[in-house]
């Protein structure tokens, strides 16, 4: 089966993914460690992109050019923008756009110059498979009672949403900025810093792409609080559990 990439922006998430790859081979390219392995029989390359659009675009390009991946999955965390995207929910992207792209008045705001578009859709088949995997994982329950209590969460509440995710080179951490984004881009469910870059590179190469993000914060003044703890305790485990279901389905 064709090789698939798993990209994460942050260390704890990649660590959770790597725990599932028993026989690993490592190669360093462009200062990044690419880890090759098998997950339920699937040929996988996992890598840390680092944070931001440029770092993510470099990573995606190396994955396609050097490692010959034919599909790309991104897993990470994001800030909720739409009221329905609550902390602990999972958002699977149907499309990405860059909320900080503005070459107006030469091009319409948000349009990526010379592409004639602002939105880059994810692959419908991969995305549907990721939604199925996320729903199965969350229905089975990923966190134990102690983790739920520690994080002030309740069992069975987390939901899976599908829709637009916006990316930009900013950690959105004020209520004012979050509200501005929501007003300007009412379809946006969540905001992060890498997805639209990977979507654009995958579009350029014709490589199918899908992405899931656990909502770690509400992009408001409390966005930084306990962020790393959330990534460690909740999001990393969600990612690993969801990908495990994804690869079980794919292997069939
Ligand atoms: N304090 C962190 C910084 C992480 S930056 C550290 O020291 O590592 C935030 C990361 O999570 C980015 O990879 C981004 O994609 C995602 N993210 C989560 N919440 C976000 C928000 N409110 N705005 C933008 N990106 C967010």
Coordinates of C-alpha atoms and ligand atoms in Angstrom, one line a residue:
X1 CA 0.0 0.0 0.0
X2 CA 1.2 3.5 -0.8
X3 CA 3.2 5.4 1.8
X4 CA 1.4 7.8 4.1
X5 CA 2.7 10.7 6.1
X6 CA 1.7 11.7 9.6
X7 CA 2.7 15.3 10.5
X8 CA 2.4 16.9 13.9
X9 CA 3.4 20.4 15.0
X10 CA 4.3 19.6 18.6
X11 CA 6.6 17.1 20.4
X12 CA 4.1 15.3 22.8
X13 CA 1.9 14.4 19.9
X14 CA 4.6 13.0 17.8
X15 CA 5.8 11.0 20.8
X16 CA 2.3 9.5 21.2
X17 CA 2.3 8.5 17.5
X18 CA 5.9 7.1 17.6
X19 CA 4.8 4.8 20.5
X20 CA 2.7 2.9 17.9
X21 CA 5.6 2.3 15.5
X22 CA 7.6 -0.6 16.8
X23 CA 10.5 -0.9 14.2
X24 CA 11.5 2.6 13.4
X25 CA 14.1 3.9 11.0
X26 CA 15.2 7.5 11.2
X27 CA 16.5 9.9 8.6
X28 CA 17.3 13.5 9.0
X29 CA 16.5 15.9 6.2
X30 CA 16.4 19.7 6.4
X31 CA 17.0 19.5 10.2
X32 CA 13.9 17.3 10.7
X33 CA 13.9 13.7 11.9
X34 CA 11.7 11.6 9.6
X35 CA 10.6 8.3 11.3
X36 CA 9.7 5.4 9.0
X37 CA 7.7 2.5 10.3
X38 CA 4.6 0.4 10.0
X39 CA 1.2 0.9 11.7
X40 CA -1.2 -2.0 11.2
X41 CA 0.6 -2.9 8.1
X42 CA 0.6 0.6 6.7
X43 CA 3.8 2.2 5.4
X44 CA 4.1 5.3 7.5
X45 CA 6.5 8.3 7.8
X46 CA 6.0 10.4 10.9
X47 CA 7.6 13.8 11.4
X48 CA 7.5 17.0 13.5
X49 CA 6.8 19.9 11.2
X50 CA 7.6 22.6 13.9
X51 CA 5.3 25.5 14.2
X52 CA 4.0 27.9 11.5
X53 CA 3.2 27.9 7.8
X54 CA 6.7 28.0 6.4
X55 CA 8.0 25.2 8.6
X56 CA 4.9 23.1 7.7
X57 CA 5.4 23.8 3.9
X58 CA 9.0 22.7 4.0
X59 CA 8.1 19.5 5.9
X60 CA 5.3 18.7 3.4
X61 CA 7.6 19.3 0.4
X62 CA 10.4 17.0 1.8
X63 CA 7.8 14.3 2.6
X64 CA 6.6 14.3 -1.0
X65 CA 9.9 14.9 -2.8
X66 CA 12.3 12.7 -0.7
X67 CA 10.0 10.2 0.9
X68 CA 7.5 9.7 -1.9
X69 CA 4.5 9.9 0.3
X70 CA 1.2 9.5 -1.6
X71 CA -1.1 10.8 1.2
X72 CA -0.6 13.2 4.0
X73 CA -2.4 13.4 7.4
X74 CA -1.9 16.2 9.9
X75 CA -2.8 15.9 13.6
X76 CA -2.6 18.6 16.1
X77 CA -4.4 21.1 18.3
X78 CA -6.3 24.3 17.4
X79 CA -8.1 27.1 19.0
X80 CA -11.9 27.1 18.7
X81 CA -13.4 30.0 16.7
X82 CA -17.0 29.0 16.1
X83 CA -19.1 28.7 19.3
X84 CA -19.7 25.0 18.7
X85 CA -16.0 24.1 18.7
X86 CA -15.4 23.5 22.4
X87 CA -12.3 22.5 24.2
X88 CA -12.0 18.7 23.9
X89 CA -13.9 18.5 20.6
X90 CA -12.2 17.2 17.4
X91 CA -12.4 19.2 14.2
X92 CA -11.7 17.4 10.9
X93 CA -11.0 19.8 8.1
X94 CA -13.1 19.9 5.0
X95 CA -11.0 22.9 3.7
X96 CA -8.3 25.3 4.8
X97 CA -7.5 29.0 4.2
X98 CA -5.0 31.5 5.4
X99 CA -6.6 34.1 7.6
X100 CA -3.5 36.3 7.4
X101 CA -3.1 36.3 3.6
X102 CA -3.9 39.8 2.2
X103 CA -2.5 41.0 -1.1
X104 CA -5.3 43.5 -1.5
X105 CA -5.9 45.6 -3.5
X106 CA -3.9 43.6 -6.1
X107 CA -5.9 40.5 -5.2
X108 CA -9.0 39.9 -3.1
X109 CA -8.3 39.6 0.6
X110 CA -7.5 35.9 1.5
X111 CA -6.9 34.9 -2.1
X112 CA -3.5 33.2 -2.5
X113 CA -1.9 35.3 -5.4
X114 CA -1.7 33.5 -8.7
X115 CA -3.8 30.6 -7.5
X116 CA -7.2 32.3 -8.0
X117 CA -8.5 30.8 -4.8
X118 CA -8.4 31.3 -1.0
X119 CA -9.7 27.8 0.0
X120 CA -7.9 24.5 -0.4
X121 CA -10.2 21.5 0.1
X122 CA -9.0 18.4 1.8
X123 CA -9.4 15.0 0.2
X124 CA -13.0 13.7 0.5
X125 CA -12.2 10.0 0.9
X126 CA -9.4 10.5 3.5
X127 CA -11.4 13.1 5.4
X128 CA -14.4 10.7 5.6
X129 CA -12.2 8.0 6.9
X130 CA -10.7 10.4 9.5
X131 CA -14.2 11.4 10.6
X132 CA -15.2 7.7 11.0
X133 CA -12.0 7.0 13.0
X134 CA -12.5 10.0 15.3
X135 CA -16.2 9.1 16.0
X136 CA -15.2 5.5 16.8
X137 CA -12.3 6.6 19.1
X138 CA -14.4 9.1 21.0
X139 CA -17.4 6.8 21.3
X140 CA -15.1 4.2 22.9
X141 CA -13.6 6.8 25.3
X142 CA -10.0 7.8 25.1
X143 CA -9.3 9.2 28.5
X144 CA -9.6 7.4 31.9
X145 CA -11.5 8.8 34.8
X146 CA -8.4 10.3 36.5
X147 CA -7.4 12.2 33.4
X148 CA -11.0 13.5 32.9
X149 CA -11.1 14.8 36.5
X150 CA -7.7 16.3 36.3
X151 CA -8.6 18.2 33.1
X152 CA -12.1 19.2 34.4
X153 CA -13.7 17.3 31.5
X154 CA -16.7 15.0 31.4
X155 CA -16.9 11.6 29.8
X156 CA -18.9 11.4 26.6
X157 CA -19.2 15.1 25.8
X158 CA -16.5 15.5 23.1
X159 CA -17.9 15.9 19.6
X160 CA -16.5 15.5 16.1
X161 CA -17.1 18.5 13.8
X162 CA -16.2 18.8 10.1
X163 CA -15.6 22.2 8.3
X164 CA -13.3 25.0 7.6
X165 CA -10.1 25.5 9.5
X166 CA -8.1 28.7 9.2
X167 CA -4.3 29.0 9.5
X168 CA -2.0 32.0 10.1
X169 CA 1.3 32.8 11.7
X170 CA -0.2 34.0 14.9
X171 CA -1.2 32.2 18.1
X172 CA -4.7 33.7 18.5
X173 CA -4.9 34.5 22.2
X174 CA -7.3 37.4 22.7
X175 CA -11.0 37.5 22.7
X176 CA -11.0 40.5 20.5
X177 CA -8.9 38.8 17.7
X178 CA -10.9 35.7 17.9
X179 CA -14.2 37.7 17.5
X180 CA -12.7 39.6 14.6
X181 CA -11.8 36.3 12.9
X182 CA -15.3 34.9 13.6
X183 CA -17.0 38.0 12.1
X184 CA -14.7 38.1 9.0
X185 CA -14.8 34.3 8.4
X186 CA -18.1 33.0 9.8
X187 CA -17.6 29.5 8.4
X188 CA -14.3 29.0 10.3
X189 CA -14.6 26.4 13.1
X190 CA -11.0 26.6 14.4
X191 CA -7.7 28.4 14.0
X192 CA -4.2 27.0 13.9
X193 CA -0.8 27.7 12.3
X194 CA 0.1 25.0 9.8
X195 CA -2.8 23.3 8.0
X196 CA -3.3 25.8 5.1
X197 CA 0.4 25.6 4.1
X198 CA 0.3 21.8 4.0
X199 CA -3.0 21.9 2.0
X200 CA -1.4 24.2 -0.6
X201 CA 1.7 22.1 -1.0
X202 CA -0.4 18.9 -1.4
X203 CA -2.6 20.8 -3.9
X204 CA 0.5 21.7 -5.9
X205 CA 1.6 18.0 -6.0
X206 CA -1.8 16.5 -6.4
X207 CA -1.3 14.6 -3.1
X208 CA -4.5 13.8 -1.1
X209 CA -4.4 15.5 2.3
X210 CA -6.6 15.3 5.5
X211 CA -6.3 16.9 8.9
X212 CA -7.7 16.6 12.4
X213 CA -7.3 19.0 15.3
X214 CA -8.3 18.7 18.9
X215 CA -9.6 22.0 20.3
X216 CA -7.1 23.0 23.0
X217 CA -8.4 26.5 23.7
X218 CA -11.0 29.0 22.7
X219 CA -8.5 31.5 21.1
X220 CA -9.3 33.9 23.8
X221 CA -7.4 35.5 26.7
X222 CA -7.1 32.1 28.5
X223 CA -5.7 30.4 25.4
X224 CA -2.2 29.9 26.8
X225 CA -3.4 28.5 30.2
X226 CA -2.5 24.8 30.6
X227 CA -2.0 24.5 26.9
X228 CA 1.0 22.2 27.1
X229 CA -0.7 20.0 29.7
X230 CA -3.8 19.7 27.5
X231 CA -1.6 18.7 24.5
X232 CA 0.1 16.0 26.7
X233 CA -2.9 14.6 28.5
X234 CA -5.7 15.0 26.0
X235 CA -4.8 15.8 22.4
X236 CA -1.8 13.4 22.1
X237 CA -3.9 10.5 23.2
X238 CA -6.8 11.5 21.0
X239 CA -4.5 11.7 18.0
X240 CA -2.9 8.3 18.7
X241 CA -6.3 6.6 19.3
X242 CA -7.9 8.2 16.2
X243 CA -5.0 7.3 14.0
X244 CA -5.0 3.8 15.3
X245 CA -8.7 3.4 14.2
X246 CA -7.8 5.1 10.9
X247 CA -5.0 2.6 10.1
X248 CA -7.1 -0.4 11.3
X249 CA -9.8 0.6 8.8
X250 CA -7.2 1.4 6.0
X251 CA -5.5 -2.0 6.4
X252 CA -8.7 -3.9 5.7
Ligands
LIG1 N1 3.4 27.4 23.9 C1 3.5 26.5 22.8 C2 3.3 27.3 21.5 C3 2.5 26.5 20.6 S1 1.9 27.4 19.2 C4 4.9 25.9 22.8 O1 5.7 26.4 23.6 O2 5.2 24.9 22.1 C5 0.4 26.7 19.1 C6 0.3 25.4 18.3 O3 -1.0 24.9 18.4 C7 0.5 25.7 16.8 O4 1.1 24.5 16.2 C8 -1.0 25.9 16.3 O5 -1.2 25.2 15.1 C9 -1.8 25.3 17.4 N2 -2.8 26.2 18.0 C10 -3.5 25.9 19.1 N3 -4.3 26.9 19.6 C11 -4.1 27.9 18.7 C12 -4.6 29.3 18.6 N4 -5.4 29.7 19.5 N5 -4.1 30.1 17.6 C13 -3.2 29.6 16.7 N6 -2.7 28.3 16.8 C14 -3.1 27.5 17.7

